[in-house]
Amino acid sequence: MKRFFYVSMLLVMAVFTAYLTEFIPVGLPAPVGSEVYAVLGDEKILLSREDAKNVVYILRNEYWRGRDGKCPFDFNIGFEIGNNRYAIAMDGCDTVTVYSVGGEYICGGGTPFSDSRSAARYYFKYFDDDDIKEYFWGEELTYE
């Protein structure tokens, strides 16, 4: 009888977990199969198919809603996927704030573990720190 009870409880917990995972959003809303753009101001660069697939996977599976912090974000620095903009943290943390392309806040999230994969590294394949500085200061940077 004890064995039946334990098996039944495990089954109930498995079904309950599957239910919660399906109906309570954990990852960020990133549509699979959409084109992914790295955005900096008015400039948009289409990510390669492989990079786009990885970014969407990471946002949906590595980032958790509600794990966003007080990091600085700029709406015009991040990814655009479908009708959403994913602003990356400007201080190096692995947090993202999701907006509609019209600028309405949707949600925020971050990676819960330090060994998680970050979507920001894909962003920096297309734009670098100098590009971002130029965006903020509006002039070409020169080094002496």
mmCIF file of C-alpha atoms in Angstrom:
data_model
loop_
_atom_site.group_PDB
_atom_site.id
_atom_site.type_symbol
_atom_site.label_atom_id
_atom_site.label_comp_id
_atom_site.label_asym_id
_atom_site.label_seq_id
_atom_site.Cartn_x
_atom_site.Cartn_y
_atom_site.Cartn_z
ATOM 1 C CA MET A 1 0.000 0.000 0.000
ATOM 2 C CA LYS A 2 2.870 2.379 0.827
ATOM 3 C CA ARG A 3 4.399 1.749 -2.548
ATOM 4 C CA PHE A 4 1.139 2.651 -4.309
ATOM 5 C CA PHE A 5 0.966 5.888 -2.311
ATOM 6 C CA TYR A 6 4.511 6.924 -3.258
ATOM 7 C CA VAL A 7 4.013 6.095 -6.926
ATOM 8 C CA SER A 8 0.723 8.004 -6.924
ATOM 9 C CA MET A 9 2.331 11.051 -5.295
ATOM 10 C CA LEU A 10 5.177 11.035 -7.801
ATOM 11 C CA LEU A 11 2.679 10.833 -10.649
ATOM 12 C CA VAL A 12 0.647 13.732 -9.238
ATOM 13 C CA MET A 13 3.791 15.845 -8.812
ATOM 14 C CA ALA A 14 4.906 15.078 -12.391
ATOM 15 C CA VAL A 15 1.509 16.042 -13.827
ATOM 16 C CA PHE A 16 1.374 19.198 -11.674
ATOM 17 C CA THR A 17 4.880 20.218 -12.780
ATOM 18 C CA ALA A 18 3.982 19.652 -16.438
ATOM 19 C CA TYR A 19 0.836 21.737 -15.943
ATOM 20 C CA LEU A 20 2.723 24.626 -14.327
ATOM 21 C CA THR A 21 5.491 24.562 -16.897
ATOM 22 C CA GLU A 22 2.998 24.763 -19.739
ATOM 23 C CA PHE A 23 0.704 27.425 -18.311
ATOM 24 C CA ILE A 24 2.934 29.622 -16.163
ATOM 25 C CA PRO A 25 5.482 31.375 -18.358
ATOM 26 C CA VAL A 26 9.009 30.814 -17.121
ATOM 27 C CA GLY A 27 11.196 31.978 -20.015
ATOM 28 C CA LEU A 28 10.873 35.167 -21.994
ATOM 29 C CA PRO A 29 8.342 35.377 -24.840
ATOM 30 C CA ALA A 30 10.454 34.937 -27.975
ATOM 31 C CA PRO A 31 8.708 33.575 -31.067
ATOM 32 C CA VAL A 32 10.426 30.567 -32.626
ATOM 33 C CA GLY A 33 11.192 30.863 -36.335
ATOM 34 C CA SER A 34 11.133 34.665 -36.496
ATOM 35 C CA GLU A 35 13.921 36.764 -37.923
ATOM 36 C CA VAL A 36 16.177 38.207 -35.231
ATOM 37 C CA TYR A 37 17.819 41.607 -35.581
ATOM 38 C CA ALA A 38 20.544 43.216 -33.506
ATOM 39 C CA VAL A 39 19.404 46.825 -33.042
ATOM 40 C CA LEU A 40 21.447 49.917 -32.273
ATOM 41 C CA GLY A 41 19.472 53.128 -32.678
ATOM 42 C CA ASP A 42 18.068 53.163 -36.212
ATOM 43 C CA GLU A 43 20.434 50.471 -37.444
ATOM 44 C CA LYS A 44 19.292 46.845 -37.610
ATOM 45 C CA ILE A 45 21.457 43.893 -38.579
ATOM 46 C CA LEU A 46 19.861 40.544 -39.374
ATOM 47 C CA LEU A 47 21.482 37.764 -37.340
ATOM 48 C CA SER A 48 22.649 34.611 -39.060
ATOM 49 C CA ARG A 49 20.151 31.752 -38.952
ATOM 50 C CA GLU A 50 22.278 29.864 -36.399
ATOM 51 C CA ASP A 51 22.767 32.912 -34.141
ATOM 52 C CA ALA A 52 19.041 33.730 -34.352
ATOM 53 C CA LYS A 53 18.110 30.187 -33.354
ATOM 54 C CA ASN A 54 20.518 30.332 -30.400
ATOM 55 C CA VAL A 55 19.258 33.734 -29.201
ATOM 56 C CA VAL A 56 15.619 32.624 -29.270
ATOM 57 C CA TYR A 57 16.491 29.388 -27.475
ATOM 58 C CA ILE A 58 18.449 31.239 -24.780
ATOM 59 C CA LEU A 59 15.713 33.825 -24.200
ATOM 60 C CA ARG A 60 13.039 31.137 -23.955
ATOM 61 C CA ASN A 61 15.004 28.647 -21.855
ATOM 62 C CA GLU A 62 17.916 30.281 -20.006
ATOM 63 C CA TYR A 63 16.226 33.522 -18.908
ATOM 64 C CA TRP A 64 13.576 33.552 -16.215
ATOM 65 C CA ARG A 65 10.831 36.132 -15.936
ATOM 66 C CA GLY A 66 11.046 38.269 -12.848
ATOM 67 C CA ARG A 67 14.826 37.871 -12.495
ATOM 68 C CA ASP A 68 15.422 41.378 -13.808
ATOM 69 C CA GLY A 69 17.320 43.844 -11.712
ATOM 70 C CA LYS A 70 17.968 47.562 -11.592
ATOM 71 C CA CYS A 71 20.309 47.399 -14.566
ATOM 72 C CA PRO A 72 20.418 50.271 -17.060
ATOM 73 C CA PHE A 73 18.647 49.531 -20.357
ATOM 74 C CA ASP A 74 18.187 51.467 -23.559
ATOM 75 C CA PHE A 75 15.199 50.553 -25.733
ATOM 76 C CA ASN A 76 17.356 51.041 -28.839
ATOM 77 C CA ILE A 77 20.093 48.594 -27.815
ATOM 78 C CA GLY A 78 19.214 44.919 -28.035
ATOM 79 C CA PHE A 79 17.341 42.476 -30.228
ATOM 80 C CA GLU A 80 14.160 42.774 -32.235
ATOM 81 C CA ILE A 81 12.235 39.547 -32.686
ATOM 82 C CA GLY A 82 8.777 39.671 -34.193
ATOM 83 C CA ASN A 83 6.852 42.489 -32.522
ATOM 84 C CA ASN A 84 9.103 42.658 -29.456
ATOM 85 C CA ARG A 85 12.292 44.477 -28.525
ATOM 86 C CA TYR A 86 14.658 42.777 -26.064
ATOM 87 C CA ALA A 87 16.817 45.480 -24.475
ATOM 88 C CA ILE A 88 20.038 44.065 -23.033
ATOM 89 C CA ALA A 89 21.541 45.327 -19.782
ATOM 90 C CA MET A 90 24.181 47.994 -20.329
ATOM 91 C CA ASP A 91 26.209 47.094 -17.230
ATOM 92 C CA GLY A 92 27.207 43.593 -18.274
ATOM 93 C CA CYS A 93 24.610 41.609 -16.323
ATOM 94 C CA ASP A 94 22.587 38.915 -18.007
ATOM 95 C CA THR A 95 19.237 40.654 -17.778
ATOM 96 C CA VAL A 96 16.833 41.664 -20.524
ATOM 97 C CA THR A 97 13.790 43.910 -20.555
ATOM 98 C CA VAL A 98 11.127 43.041 -23.121
ATOM 99 C CA TYR A 99 9.068 45.775 -24.790
ATOM 100 C CA SER A 100 6.652 45.839 -27.676
ATOM 101 C CA VAL A 101 8.148 47.581 -30.701
ATOM 102 C CA GLY A 102 5.854 50.472 -29.765
ATOM 103 C CA GLY A 103 7.708 50.848 -26.453
ATOM 104 C CA GLU A 104 5.206 49.258 -24.050
ATOM 105 C CA TYR A 105 6.844 47.277 -21.223
ATOM 106 C CA ILE A 106 6.043 43.549 -21.343
ATOM 107 C CA CYS A 107 8.342 41.875 -18.809
ATOM 108 C CA GLY A 108 11.913 41.491 -17.679
ATOM 109 C CA GLY A 109 14.089 38.540 -16.931
ATOM 110 C CA GLY A 110 17.559 37.297 -16.310
ATOM 111 C CA THR A 111 19.655 34.213 -15.991
ATOM 112 C CA PRO A 112 19.405 32.585 -12.572
ATOM 113 C CA PHE A 113 22.819 30.917 -12.611
ATOM 114 C CA SER A 114 26.239 32.321 -13.345
ATOM 115 C CA ASP A 115 27.005 29.480 -15.738
ATOM 116 C CA SER A 116 23.918 30.156 -17.872
ATOM 117 C CA ARG A 117 24.310 31.205 -21.467
ATOM 118 C CA SER A 118 23.797 34.874 -22.232
ATOM 119 C CA ALA A 119 22.037 36.328 -25.264
ATOM 120 C CA ALA A 120 24.139 39.504 -24.964
ATOM 121 C CA ARG A 121 27.229 37.772 -26.320
ATOM 122 C CA TYR A 122 25.406 37.309 -29.635
ATOM 123 C CA TYR A 123 24.561 41.003 -29.664
ATOM 124 C CA PHE A 124 28.216 41.931 -29.333
ATOM 125 C CA LYS A 125 29.062 39.825 -32.394
ATOM 126 C CA TYR A 126 27.198 42.442 -34.449
ATOM 127 C CA PHE A 127 27.807 45.669 -32.503
ATOM 128 C CA ASP A 128 30.735 46.434 -30.226
ATOM 129 C CA ASP A 129 31.400 48.896 -27.402
ATOM 130 C CA ASP A 130 32.665 51.551 -29.824
ATOM 131 C CA ASP A 131 29.410 51.354 -31.797
ATOM 132 C CA ILE A 132 27.444 51.855 -28.577
ATOM 133 C CA LYS A 133 29.618 54.793 -27.473
ATOM 134 C CA GLU A 134 29.154 56.380 -30.887
ATOM 135 C CA TYR A 135 25.381 55.910 -30.548
ATOM 136 C CA PHE A 136 25.336 57.714 -27.193
ATOM 137 C CA TRP A 137 27.746 60.509 -28.071
ATOM 138 C CA GLY A 138 26.765 60.835 -31.726
ATOM 139 C CA GLU A 139 30.233 61.143 -33.150
ATOM 140 C CA GLU A 140 32.919 58.971 -34.591
ATOM 141 C CA LEU A 141 35.451 57.928 -31.944
ATOM 142 C CA THR A 142 39.116 58.587 -32.656
ATOM 143 C CA TYR A 143 42.086 57.278 -30.760
ATOM 144 C CA GLU A 144 45.311 59.204 -30.423
#
